[in-house]
Short mmCIF file of C-alpha atoms in Angstrom, two decimals:
data_model
loop_
_atom_site.label_atom_id
_atom_site.label_comp_id
_atom_site.label_asym_id
_atom_site.label_seq_id
_atom_site.Cartn_x
_atom_site.Cartn_y
_atom_site.Cartn_z
CA MET A 1026 40.50 -16.68 52.99
CA GLN A 1027 40.08 -13.12 51.98
CA PRO A 1028 36.63 -11.87 51.12
CA VAL A 1029 34.75 -10.85 48.15
CA ARG A 1030 33.14 -8.29 46.44
CA ASN A 1031 32.13 -8.82 43.40
CA LEU A 1032 32.53 -12.51 42.24
CA VAL A 1033 32.40 -11.92 38.32
CA VAL A 1034 29.78 -15.21 36.65
CA VAL A 1035 31.89 -15.72 33.80
CA LEU A 1036 30.34 -18.03 31.35
CA GLY A 1037 30.83 -20.83 28.27
CA ASP A 1038 30.59 -18.32 25.53
CA GLN A 1039 31.30 -15.18 27.28
CA LEU A 1040 34.79 -14.84 26.59
CA ASP A 1041 35.88 -11.50 26.05
CA LEU A 1042 38.29 -9.92 28.41
CA GLU A 1043 36.64 -6.47 28.48
CA ALA A 1044 33.13 -8.04 28.65
CA SER A 1045 30.83 -5.83 30.74
CA GLY A 1046 30.71 -8.17 33.73
CA PHE A 1047 34.07 -7.08 34.54
CA ASP A 1048 33.35 -2.94 34.61
CA GLY A 1049 34.79 -1.76 37.58
CA PHE A 1050 36.73 -5.18 38.88
CA ASP A 1051 38.83 -4.86 41.64
CA PRO A 1052 41.96 -7.89 41.62
CA LEU A 1053 42.03 -6.99 45.25
CA LEU A 1054 38.41 -7.08 45.79
CA ASP A 1055 36.74 -9.25 42.96
CA ALA A 1056 37.30 -12.90 41.40
CA VAL A 1057 36.12 -14.21 38.89
CA TRP A 1058 33.81 -17.85 38.26
CA MET A 1059 33.79 -19.92 35.54
CA ALA A 1060 32.45 -23.88 35.71
CA GLU A 1061 32.64 -26.66 33.83
CA VAL A 1062 29.53 -28.85 33.82
CA ALA A 1063 27.48 -31.84 32.28
CA GLU A 1064 23.98 -30.19 32.60
CA GLU A 1065 25.10 -28.08 30.05
CA SER A 1066 26.37 -30.97 27.47
CA THR A 1067 23.57 -33.17 28.08
CA HIS A 1068 20.35 -31.29 28.35
CA VAL A 1069 20.60 -31.77 24.54
CA TRP A 1070 23.33 -34.14 23.51
CA SER A 1071 26.08 -31.75 22.48
CA SER A 1072 28.30 -33.07 19.93
CA LYS A 1073 32.31 -33.73 21.33
CA GLN A 1074 33.37 -30.86 18.50
CA ARG A 1075 31.05 -28.76 20.52
CA THR A 1076 31.41 -29.46 24.04
CA ALA A 1077 35.32 -29.95 23.46
CA LEU A 1078 35.20 -26.51 21.34
CA PHE A 1079 33.86 -24.97 24.79
CA LEU A 1080 36.00 -26.18 27.28
CA SER A 1081 39.17 -25.70 25.51
CA ALA A 1082 38.53 -21.59 24.78
CA MET A 1083 36.91 -21.25 28.38
CA ARG A 1084 40.46 -22.84 29.51
CA HIS A 1085 41.95 -20.84 26.90
CA SER A 1086 40.37 -18.11 28.76
CA ALA A 1087 40.93 -18.71 32.56
CA ALA A 1088 44.99 -18.64 31.16
CA GLU A 1089 44.28 -15.23 29.97
CA MET A 1090 42.98 -14.21 33.26
CA ARG A 1091 44.74 -15.27 35.58
CA ALA A 1092 47.76 -13.87 33.37
CA ALA A 1093 46.04 -11.01 33.35
CA GLY A 1094 45.40 -11.22 37.47
CA ARG A 1095 42.21 -12.06 37.98
CA VAL A 1096 41.64 -14.53 40.76
CA VAL A 1097 40.02 -17.34 38.83
CA HIS A 1098 37.84 -19.82 40.91
CA TYR A 1099 37.40 -22.46 37.92
CA THR A 1100 35.67 -25.87 38.36
CA ALA A 1101 36.85 -28.44 35.38
CA LEU A 1102 34.56 -31.56 34.08
CA ASP A 1103 36.64 -33.62 35.74
CA ASP A 1104 36.92 -32.62 39.23
CA PRO A 1105 36.02 -35.10 41.27
CA GLU A 1106 33.80 -32.11 43.71
CA GLY A 1107 31.63 -30.69 40.44
CA ARG A 1108 28.36 -30.81 41.38
CA GLY A 1109 26.97 -31.32 37.35
CA THR A 1110 25.62 -28.57 36.76
CA LEU A 1111 26.09 -24.32 37.17
CA ALA A 1112 23.15 -23.37 39.48
CA ASP A 1113 24.22 -26.38 41.74
CA GLN A 1114 28.09 -25.92 41.71
CA LEU A 1115 28.00 -21.86 41.43
CA THR A 1116 25.37 -22.82 44.14
CA VAL A 1117 28.09 -24.10 46.91
CA ASP A 1118 30.83 -21.99 45.47
CA VAL A 1119 28.71 -18.76 46.71
CA VAL A 1120 28.40 -20.63 50.17
CA ARG A 1121 32.71 -21.63 50.06
CA LEU A 1122 33.42 -17.99 48.94
CA GLU A 1123 30.67 -15.87 50.63
CA PRO A 1124 30.89 -13.10 48.39
CA ALA A 1125 29.45 -9.95 48.52
CA SER A 1126 27.05 -9.76 45.42
CA LEU A 1127 27.60 -11.22 41.94
CA VAL A 1128 27.63 -9.67 38.52
CA MET A 1129 26.97 -10.92 34.82
CA THR A 1130 27.44 -10.13 31.09
CA ALA A 1131 23.60 -11.46 30.28
CA PRO A 1132 24.16 -14.90 28.72
CA GLY A 1133 23.01 -15.83 25.65
CA ASP A 1134 20.32 -18.73 27.05
CA TRP A 1135 17.10 -17.76 29.02
CA ARG A 1136 18.02 -21.58 30.59
CA VAL A 1137 21.09 -20.05 32.41
CA LEU A 1138 19.69 -17.84 33.20
CA GLU A 1139 16.94 -18.35 34.69
CA SER A 1140 18.63 -20.94 36.94
CA LEU A 1141 21.37 -18.08 37.94
CA ARG A 1142 18.41 -16.27 39.25
CA ARG A 1143 17.17 -18.26 42.02
CA VAL A 1144 20.55 -19.52 43.02
CA ALA A 1145 20.62 -15.61 43.86
CA ALA A 1146 17.58 -15.73 45.68
CA GLN A 1147 17.42 -19.12 47.17
CA ALA A 1148 21.29 -17.51 48.61
CA ASP A 1149 19.78 -14.40 49.22
CA ILE A 1150 22.47 -12.03 47.43
CA PRO A 1151 21.78 -9.31 44.69
CA LEU A 1152 22.74 -9.96 41.29
CA GLU A 1153 23.68 -8.14 38.97
CA ILE A 1154 23.30 -8.29 35.07
CA ARG A 1155 25.55 -6.56 32.75
CA GLU A 1156 23.77 -5.02 28.59
CA ASP A 1157 26.10 -7.76 26.77
CA ARG A 1158 28.20 -5.20 24.54
CA HIS A 1159 29.17 -8.06 22.39
CA PHE A 1160 26.32 -6.52 19.58
CA PHE A 1161 25.48 -3.46 17.49
CA CYS A 1162 21.95 -3.04 19.12
CA THR A 1163 20.87 -3.77 22.87
CA VAL A 1164 17.51 -5.51 23.66
CA ARG A 1165 15.74 -2.54 24.56
CA GLU A 1166 16.58 -0.90 21.67
CA PHE A 1167 15.30 -3.62 19.70
CA ALA A 1168 11.91 -4.26 21.61
CA ALA A 1169 11.74 -0.22 21.20
CA HIS A 1170 11.98 -1.05 17.37
CA VAL A 1171 9.38 -3.99 17.80
CA GLY A 1172 7.15 -1.66 18.94
CA GLU A 1173 7.34 1.48 16.80
CA ARG A 1174 5.57 -1.58 13.88
CA SER A 1175 2.63 -4.09 13.72
CA THR A 1176 4.75 -6.48 11.55
CA LEU A 1177 8.97 -7.47 11.96
CA ARG A 1178 10.75 -7.27 9.06
CA MET A 1179 15.22 -7.75 9.25
CA GLU A 1180 15.34 -6.12 6.02
CA TYR A 1181 14.12 -2.71 7.49
CA PHE A 1182 15.60 -3.44 11.01
CA TYR A 1183 18.90 -4.21 8.36
CA ARG A 1184 18.39 -0.97 6.62
CA GLU A 1185 18.13 1.14 10.14
CA GLN A 1186 21.09 -0.48 11.46
CA ARG A 1187 23.18 0.78 8.88
CA ARG A 1188 22.13 4.15 9.24
CA ARG A 1189 22.32 4.73 12.30
CA PHE A 1190 26.30 2.91 12.35
CA GLY A 1191 27.05 4.82 9.28
CA ILE A 1192 27.99 1.07 7.59
CA LEU A 1193 28.51 1.10 3.41
CA MET A 1194 26.59 4.73 3.85
CA THR A 1195 27.70 7.30 1.45
CA PRO A 1196 28.55 11.11 2.40
CA GLU A 1197 25.02 11.96 1.48
CA GLY A 1198 23.76 9.13 3.75
CA LYS A 1199 22.78 6.56 0.80
CA PRO A 1200 23.30 3.89 0.43
CA GLU A 1201 26.91 2.47 -1.09
CA GLY A 1202 26.09 1.86 -4.65
CA GLY A 1203 22.43 2.93 -4.78
CA ALA A 1204 21.32 -0.84 -3.33
CA TRP A 1205 20.66 -1.75 0.50
CA ASN A 1206 20.35 -5.48 -0.98
CA TYR A 1207 22.66 -7.56 -3.66
CA ASP A 1208 20.46 -10.76 -2.72
CA ALA A 1209 19.92 -10.99 -5.89
CA GLU A 1210 23.91 -10.95 -7.04
CA ASN A 1211 24.68 -13.45 -4.47
CA ARG A 1212 22.60 -16.38 -5.40
CA LYS A 1213 24.81 -18.09 -7.99
CA ALA A 1214 25.61 -21.80 -8.52
CA PHE A 1215 29.13 -23.36 -9.15
CA PRO A 1216 29.94 -24.14 -12.70
CA ALA A 1217 29.10 -27.89 -13.68
CA GLN A 1218 33.11 -28.17 -13.32
CA GLY A 1219 32.41 -26.80 -9.45
CA PRO A 1220 33.69 -24.24 -7.30
CA GLY A 1221 37.24 -24.14 -8.29
CA MET A 1222 40.24 -24.46 -6.05
CA VAL A 1223 39.05 -22.94 -2.27
CA PRO A 1224 41.46 -21.38 -0.05
CA PRO A 1225 41.88 -24.18 2.80
CA ARG A 1226 39.77 -22.89 6.12
CA ALA A 1227 41.94 -21.46 9.37
CA VAL A 1228 42.93 -24.90 11.30
CA PHE A 1229 44.75 -24.55 14.24
CA ALA A 1230 47.07 -27.24 15.89
CA PRO A 1231 44.89 -28.12 19.26
CA ASP A 1232 48.07 -27.26 22.53
CA GLU A 1233 48.33 -29.07 25.63
CA ILE A 1234 45.01 -27.78 26.58
CA THR A 1235 43.15 -28.39 23.35
CA ARG A 1236 44.23 -31.42 23.62
CA ASP A 1237 43.58 -32.33 27.57
CA VAL A 1238 40.18 -31.56 26.17
CA LEU A 1239 40.05 -33.91 23.05
CA THR A 1240 41.16 -36.63 25.14
CA LEU A 1241 38.05 -35.40 27.95
CA VAL A 1242 35.52 -34.99 26.16
CA ALA A 1243 36.28 -38.24 24.39
CA ALA A 1244 36.42 -40.27 27.66
CA ARG A 1245 32.93 -38.75 29.43
CA PHE A 1246 30.97 -38.38 25.91
CA ALA A 1247 32.14 -41.23 24.18
CA ASP A 1248 28.47 -41.92 23.46
CA HIS A 1249 28.50 -38.63 22.33
CA PRO A 1250 27.72 -37.48 18.48
CA GLY A 1251 30.64 -35.99 15.83
CA ARG A 1252 33.84 -37.06 16.22
CA LEU A 1253 37.54 -34.98 17.31
CA ASP A 1254 40.20 -36.63 15.35
CA THR A 1255 39.04 -33.19 13.39
CA PHE A 1256 39.17 -30.39 15.37
CA ALA A 1257 40.58 -27.10 14.44
CA TRP A 1258 38.57 -23.79 15.72
CA PRO A 1259 40.06 -21.50 17.28
CA VAL A 1260 39.81 -21.69 20.57
CA SER A 1261 41.65 -18.23 21.71
CA ARG A 1262 41.04 -14.51 20.81
CA ALA A 1263 45.11 -13.94 18.94
CA GLN A 1264 43.42 -17.38 16.71
CA ALA A 1265 40.19 -16.37 15.90
CA LEU A 1266 42.06 -12.56 15.49
CA GLU A 1267 43.75 -14.53 12.63
CA SER A 1268 40.91 -16.36 11.16
CA LEU A 1269 39.16 -13.20 10.38
CA THR A 1270 42.69 -11.86 8.82
CA LEU A 1271 41.88 -15.52 6.47
CA PHE A 1272 38.86 -14.73 5.79
CA ILE A 1273 39.24 -11.16 4.39
CA ASP A 1274 42.52 -11.40 2.66
CA GLU A 1275 41.30 -15.12 0.92
CA ARG A 1276 37.85 -15.70 0.78
CA LEU A 1277 35.38 -11.58 1.53
CA PRO A 1278 36.22 -10.88 -1.82
CA TRP A 1279 34.55 -14.41 -3.30
CA PHE A 1280 31.42 -15.07 -0.43
CA GLY A 1281 28.78 -13.21 -2.12
CA ASP A 1282 28.90 -15.13 -6.08
CA ALA A 1283 27.47 -17.83 -4.66
CA GLN A 1284 26.86 -17.83 -0.75
CA ASP A 1285 24.41 -20.22 -1.28
CA ALA A 1286 25.54 -22.54 -3.83
CA MET A 1287 26.77 -26.38 -2.07
CA TRP A 1288 29.15 -28.67 -3.65
CA PRO A 1289 30.26 -32.01 -2.59
CA GLY A 1290 32.69 -32.49 0.07
CA GLU A 1291 33.58 -28.97 0.23
CA PRO A 1292 31.88 -27.91 3.20
CA TRP A 1293 34.54 -24.62 3.68
CA LEU A 1294 33.66 -22.83 0.32
CA TRP A 1295 34.21 -18.90 0.65
CA HIS A 1296 32.27 -18.46 3.63
CA ALA A 1297 33.55 -17.31 6.16
CA HIS A 1298 33.75 -19.45 9.45
CA LEU A 1299 33.45 -17.10 11.72
CA SER A 1300 30.03 -17.94 14.26
CA ALA A 1301 32.10 -20.16 16.33
CA ALA A 1302 34.20 -17.47 17.39
CA MET A 1303 32.00 -14.29 17.79
CA ASN A 1304 29.81 -16.68 18.80
CA LEU A 1305 31.93 -17.64 22.16
CA LYS A 1306 32.49 -13.04 22.49
CA LEU A 1307 36.56 -14.12 20.91
CA LEU A 1308 35.49 -12.05 18.10
CA HIS A 1309 34.05 -8.62 18.49
CA PRO A 1310 30.71 -7.39 15.60
CA ARG A 1311 31.99 -4.06 15.33
CA GLU A 1312 35.49 -5.20 14.53
CA VAL A 1313 34.34 -8.02 12.02
CA VAL A 1314 31.70 -5.26 10.17
CA ALA A 1315 34.52 -2.48 10.19
CA ALA A 1316 37.38 -5.15 8.52
CA ALA A 1317 35.03 -6.55 5.57
CA GLU A 1318 34.36 -2.70 5.57
CA ALA A 1319 37.33 -1.56 5.10
CA ALA A 1320 38.12 -4.27 2.69
CA TYR A 1321 35.51 -3.07 0.47
CA ARG A 1322 36.84 0.75 0.63
CA ALA A 1323 39.95 -0.62 0.00
CA GLY A 1324 39.54 -2.36 -3.06
CA HIS A 1325 39.87 -6.00 -2.00
CA ALA A 1326 36.61 -7.02 -1.83
CA PRO A 1327 33.11 -6.24 -4.63
CA LEU A 1328 29.99 -4.50 -3.14
CA ALA A 1329 27.65 -7.03 -3.72
CA SER A 1330 30.24 -10.06 -1.29
CA THR A 1331 31.24 -6.94 1.46
CA GLU A 1332 27.32 -6.58 1.42
CA GLY A 1333 25.37 -10.12 1.23
CA PHE A 1334 28.61 -10.83 4.14
CA ILE A 1335 27.44 -7.53 6.69
CA ARG A 1336 24.04 -7.64 6.31
CA GLN A 1337 24.43 -11.36 7.61
CA ILE A 1338 25.82 -10.07 11.22
CA LEU A 1339 24.82 -6.42 11.56
CA GLY A 1340 21.22 -6.83 10.14
CA TRP A 1341 20.26 -11.20 11.15
CA ARG A 1342 22.34 -12.41 13.60
CA GLU A 1343 21.54 -8.62 15.63
CA TYR A 1344 17.30 -9.32 14.06
CA VAL A 1345 17.77 -12.94 15.79
CA ARG A 1346 18.71 -12.48 18.77
CA GLY A 1347 16.36 -9.06 19.15
CA ILE A 1348 13.80 -12.08 18.28
CA TYR A 1349 14.91 -13.95 21.33
CA TRP A 1350 14.75 -11.84 24.51
CA THR A 1351 11.95 -10.24 23.72
CA GLN A 1352 9.68 -13.20 22.48
CA MET A 1353 10.81 -15.65 24.80
CA PRO A 1354 10.38 -17.89 26.36
CA GLU A 1355 6.89 -18.64 24.72
CA TYR A 1356 8.37 -18.28 21.84
CA ALA A 1357 10.06 -21.80 22.12
CA ARG A 1358 6.99 -23.05 22.27
CA HIS A 1359 5.69 -22.29 19.09
CA ASN A 1360 4.40 -24.55 16.47
CA ALA A 1361 1.85 -22.55 14.27
CA LEU A 1362 1.70 -25.42 11.93
CA ASP A 1363 1.03 -28.32 14.21
CA ALA A 1364 3.98 -30.37 13.76
CA HIS A 1365 5.05 -33.69 15.43
CA GLU A 1366 6.53 -36.20 13.67
CA PRO A 1367 9.74 -37.22 15.43
CA LEU A 1368 13.02 -36.38 14.13
CA PRO A 1369 14.30 -39.63 11.59
CA GLU A 1370 17.13 -41.19 13.39
CA TRP A 1371 19.14 -40.71 10.50
CA TYR A 1372 19.87 -36.97 11.57
CA TRP A 1373 21.75 -38.99 14.04
CA THR A 1374 24.40 -40.72 11.38
CA GLY A 1375 23.58 -39.60 8.29
CA ASP A 1376 22.96 -43.00 7.44
CA THR A 1377 20.73 -41.82 4.53
CA SER A 1378 20.64 -42.44 0.55
CA MET A 1379 19.57 -39.07 0.07
CA ALA A 1380 22.96 -37.16 -1.27
CA CYS A 1381 22.21 -34.23 -0.73
CA LEU A 1382 21.24 -35.18 3.21
CA ALA A 1383 23.77 -37.61 3.35
CA ASP A 1384 26.71 -34.43 2.76
CA ALA A 1385 24.73 -31.76 4.81
CA ILE A 1386 25.24 -34.24 8.08
CA GLY A 1387 28.24 -36.21 6.94
CA THR A 1388 30.04 -32.49 7.28
CA THR A 1389 28.11 -31.79 10.69
CA LEU A 1390 28.84 -34.18 12.27
CA GLU A 1391 32.44 -34.58 10.86
CA ASN A 1392 33.24 -30.96 12.01
CA GLY A 1393 30.65 -29.69 14.16
CA TYR A 1394 29.66 -27.16 11.48
CA ALA A 1395 27.70 -26.74 8.40
CA HIS A 1396 27.36 -23.71 6.08
CA HIS A 1397 23.72 -21.66 6.06
CA ILE A 1398 22.22 -22.69 2.83
CA GLN A 1399 22.54 -26.67 4.27
CA ARG A 1400 21.22 -25.26 7.59
CA LEU A 1401 18.12 -23.81 6.40
CA MET A 1402 17.59 -25.86 2.40
CA VAL A 1403 18.33 -29.34 3.18
CA THR A 1404 18.33 -30.31 7.19
CA GLY A 1405 15.94 -27.09 7.79
CA LEU A 1406 13.51 -28.02 4.44
CA TYR A 1407 13.41 -32.05 4.93
CA ALA A 1408 12.18 -31.10 8.71
CA LEU A 1409 9.76 -28.65 8.16
CA LEU A 1410 8.11 -30.52 4.70
CA LEU A 1411 8.65 -33.85 6.63
CA GLY A 1412 6.52 -32.22 9.75
CA VAL A 1413 9.18 -32.56 12.09
CA GLU A 1414 8.17 -31.89 15.97
CA PRO A 1415 10.14 -28.11 15.72
CA THR A 1416 11.05 -28.21 19.42
CA ASP A 1417 13.23 -31.48 17.82
CA LEU A 1418 15.04 -30.26 15.25
CA HIS A 1419 16.08 -26.75 17.76
CA ALA A 1420 16.84 -29.65 19.59
CA TRP A 1421 19.36 -30.96 17.28
CA TYR A 1422 20.92 -27.58 15.60
CA LEU A 1423 21.98 -26.57 19.69
CA ALA A 1424 23.96 -29.61 19.88
CA VAL A 1425 25.02 -30.80 16.94
CA TYR A 1426 26.76 -27.11 15.69
CA VAL A 1427 29.95 -25.41 17.44
CA ASP A 1428 28.55 -22.49 16.95
CA ALA A 1429 25.19 -22.72 18.73
CA VAL A 1430 24.72 -20.76 21.51
CA GLU A 1431 20.61 -20.43 21.88
CA TRP A 1432 19.70 -17.15 21.14
CA VAL A 1433 20.44 -17.06 18.13
CA GLU A 1434 19.55 -21.64 17.28
CA LEU A 1435 16.00 -21.04 18.34
CA PRO A 1436 15.45 -18.33 16.49
CA ASN A 1437 17.13 -19.36 12.88
CA THR A 1438 15.47 -22.55 13.85
CA MET A 1439 11.49 -21.71 15.37
CA GLY A 1440 11.59 -18.84 12.85
CA MET A 1441 13.25 -18.49 9.88
CA SER A 1442 13.66 -22.94 9.11
CA GLN A 1443 10.57 -24.00 10.76
CA PHE A 1444 7.88 -21.32 10.39
CA ALA A 1445 7.12 -21.93 13.72
CA ASP A 1446 6.17 -18.45 14.84
CA GLY A 1447 3.46 -18.39 12.22
CA GLY A 1448 5.61 -15.60 10.11
CA LEU A 1449 6.81 -13.11 13.41
CA MET A 1450 10.71 -13.75 12.08
CA GLY A 1451 9.55 -14.40 8.29
CA SER A 1452 7.31 -14.26 5.46
CA LYS A 1453 6.52 -17.06 3.56
CA PRO A 1454 7.88 -20.84 5.42
CA TYR A 1455 10.95 -21.98 2.93
CA ALA A 1456 10.02 -24.31 1.49
CA ALA A 1457 10.95 -25.43 -1.68
CA SER A 1458 11.21 -29.16 -4.63
CA GLY A 1459 14.69 -30.88 -5.05
CA ALA A 1460 14.58 -28.32 -7.61
CA TYR A 1461 15.50 -25.94 -5.79
CA ILE A 1462 18.61 -28.34 -4.74
CA SER A 1463 19.36 -29.79 -8.43
CA ARG A 1464 19.96 -26.01 -9.06
CA MET A 1465 22.63 -24.79 -6.58
CA SER A 1466 24.10 -28.02 -6.20
CA PRO A 1467 25.26 -31.33 -8.26
CA HIS A 1468 23.96 -33.54 -5.99
CA CYS A 1469 21.12 -34.95 -7.33
CA ARG A 1470 23.66 -36.34 -10.13
CA ALA A 1471 24.97 -38.48 -7.52
CA CYS A 1472 21.31 -39.32 -6.16
CA PRO A 1473 19.40 -42.81 -6.50
CA PHE A 1474 16.65 -40.18 -6.32
CA ASP A 1475 15.19 -37.69 -9.49
CA PRO A 1476 14.18 -34.06 -8.12
CA ARG A 1477 11.91 -33.86 -11.08
CA LYS A 1478 8.94 -36.56 -9.69
CA ARG A 1479 6.71 -35.86 -7.32
CA ILE A 1480 5.22 -40.08 -7.06
CA GLY A 1481 7.22 -43.82 -8.23
CA ALA A 1482 9.57 -45.15 -6.47
CA ASP A 1483 13.07 -43.14 -8.24
CA ALA A 1484 10.70 -39.52 -7.43
CA CYS A 1485 12.85 -37.55 -4.52
CA PRO A 1486 11.00 -37.80 -1.13
CA ILE A 1487 12.37 -34.18 -0.32
CA THR A 1488 9.87 -32.93 -3.73
CA THR A 1489 7.47 -35.27 -2.41
CA LEU A 1490 7.11 -33.77 0.70
CA TYR A 1491 7.17 -30.83 -0.93
CA TRP A 1492 4.05 -31.30 -2.65
CA ASP A 1493 2.47 -32.20 0.42
CA PHE A 1494 3.53 -29.51 2.55
CA LEU A 1495 1.43 -28.03 0.32
CA MET A 1496 -1.66 -30.18 0.47
CA ARG A 1497 -1.37 -30.56 4.42
CA ASN A 1498 -1.10 -27.16 5.11
CA GLU A 1499 -3.28 -25.71 2.22
CA THR A 1500 -5.73 -23.84 4.75
CA THR A 1501 -2.49 -22.11 6.68
CA LEU A 1502 -0.90 -21.03 3.24
CA ALA A 1503 -2.97 -19.94 1.82
CA ALA A 1504 -3.95 -17.25 3.60
CA ASN A 1505 0.39 -16.26 3.27
CA PRO A 1506 -0.04 -14.06 -0.10
CA ARG A 1507 4.07 -15.21 -0.61
CA MET A 1508 2.50 -18.78 -0.80
CA ALA A 1509 -0.53 -18.46 -2.99
CA LEU A 1510 1.01 -19.73 -6.17
CA GLN A 1511 2.18 -22.75 -5.07
CA VAL A 1512 -1.36 -22.89 -3.10
CA ARG A 1513 -2.83 -22.62 -6.26
CA ASN A 1514 -0.47 -25.09 -8.06
CA ALA A 1515 -1.70 -28.12 -5.52
CA ARG A 1516 -5.06 -27.60 -5.79
CA LEU A 1517 -4.93 -28.45 -10.26
CA LEU A 1518 -3.20 -31.72 -8.73
CA ASP A 1519 -6.22 -34.69 -9.70
CA ASP A 1520 -7.30 -36.49 -6.71
CA GLU A 1521 -5.20 -39.39 -8.09
CA GLU A 1522 -1.91 -38.20 -7.63
CA ARG A 1523 -3.21 -36.34 -4.78
CA ALA A 1524 -3.60 -39.83 -3.01
CA ALA A 1525 -0.39 -41.54 -4.39
CA ILE A 1526 1.78 -38.50 -3.70
CA SER A 1527 -0.19 -38.47 0.39
CA GLY A 1528 0.81 -42.63 0.42
CA ARG A 1529 4.32 -41.92 -0.40
CA ALA A 1530 5.29 -38.92 1.44
CA ALA A 1531 3.47 -41.47 4.55
CA ALA A 1532 5.71 -44.18 3.89
CA ILE A 1533 9.06 -41.48 4.07
CA ARG A 1534 7.40 -40.93 6.80
CA ARG A 1535 7.81 -44.26 8.11
CA GLY A 1536 10.91 -44.91 7.42
CA GLU A 1537 10.60 -46.62 4.02
CA VAL A 1538 11.98 -45.04 1.67
CA GLY A 1539 15.26 -42.69 2.11
CA ALA A 1540 16.12 -43.74 5.21
CA ASN A 1541 19.75 -46.34 4.95
CA ALA A 1542 22.61 -46.14 2.71
#
């Protein structure tokens, strides 16, 4: 066997053939290392769709690398010589291949990074970790941004990014349209008759590679959540580009108006469905943002929709990645609200009589997807109000969504959704009563619970828990200027009603309310 100079480690979320790990790659001297291992589907109870997407995309990427003349040492999940973990597999392959050094693009998971560092140290072999170019902002640049401010807020980071890269800016250096943020125009609910004719999502029929993966996942992870017969995600660079084109052409013009709205049985709506392809590195955020801005400049999409979409990528996506890598590993242990309730078991089945949660969890298990409001203001809201242990909810989100990679999922859960970081990421908890669900969807019409009631047999559990949340966390929340009014309203409740709210909230936590269909 010819000696290997650099063994380039490629993980399942690093599928860009031009990634920094390949800089200086010589097909005659270097080789690629990839491995499918059970641990990446079992350290959290990964859904079948999520596992299938990663494995199929990895196999398609490996085939493209081989076609480009690169030597790829690839261990499949069902390989009898497979070792089950990335660390164990790399350890035996380093002995077998005897590379002079290991090279990799920076991973998106602290756990994986630390395990691979240990492998290199134990093998006494150099490990070169290179910058991940799939972002606008490097971790060092974000750290410098953090160091210049006493308080972190995404909006200011986002404006800085807009100026730096000249995105949606006028020749005079002003924000396009005169405002930085068009959120106020992007919070509409659907009319009574619903969203109207929504274009079908981009779907990709499984090819032979994907069919083999689906068969393997169905057999190997039969007891894992979710289903595979609906699998239609892009698994290659070409398919990801097609998804981007379809979104820009068919959905972007209407994305903004109802990006926060929900409708039963309509999981896709006007959303982009591009996050999985971006997080696997099949799409670069720069090309996605450029395509959206070009659509606006050509008069194809309105400014509010375009700005709202770009803000999610240039602003929020970059911001959470910076939070993750500047705050780990301590960030994963935060629990500012001292929440310790277990995650309800029906989060894994959707078996609940609460219409909004049944719909959001149902589409999650069916498709490995739910849009951001279903995640933040339905599944996340309920867990926040119930007082679920943040790490339990983190494990659920990481397991069930196809676009979940820890660098993006953990801060969104611990910071934005659960306020476990005490306000590092966001200025207030995203706490709301059932009235929010009623305003942004028709779910409450078909639900046995009344969003206007906080006590009584037909009181909405979300509304009950909302008032209980304010009462339980009164001291902490009273110090937050954006929560002070809500806390004052809770203090106006008389002792009898407060006791009734607490009692019903306790029954909800025991699973006596809303826990079965």
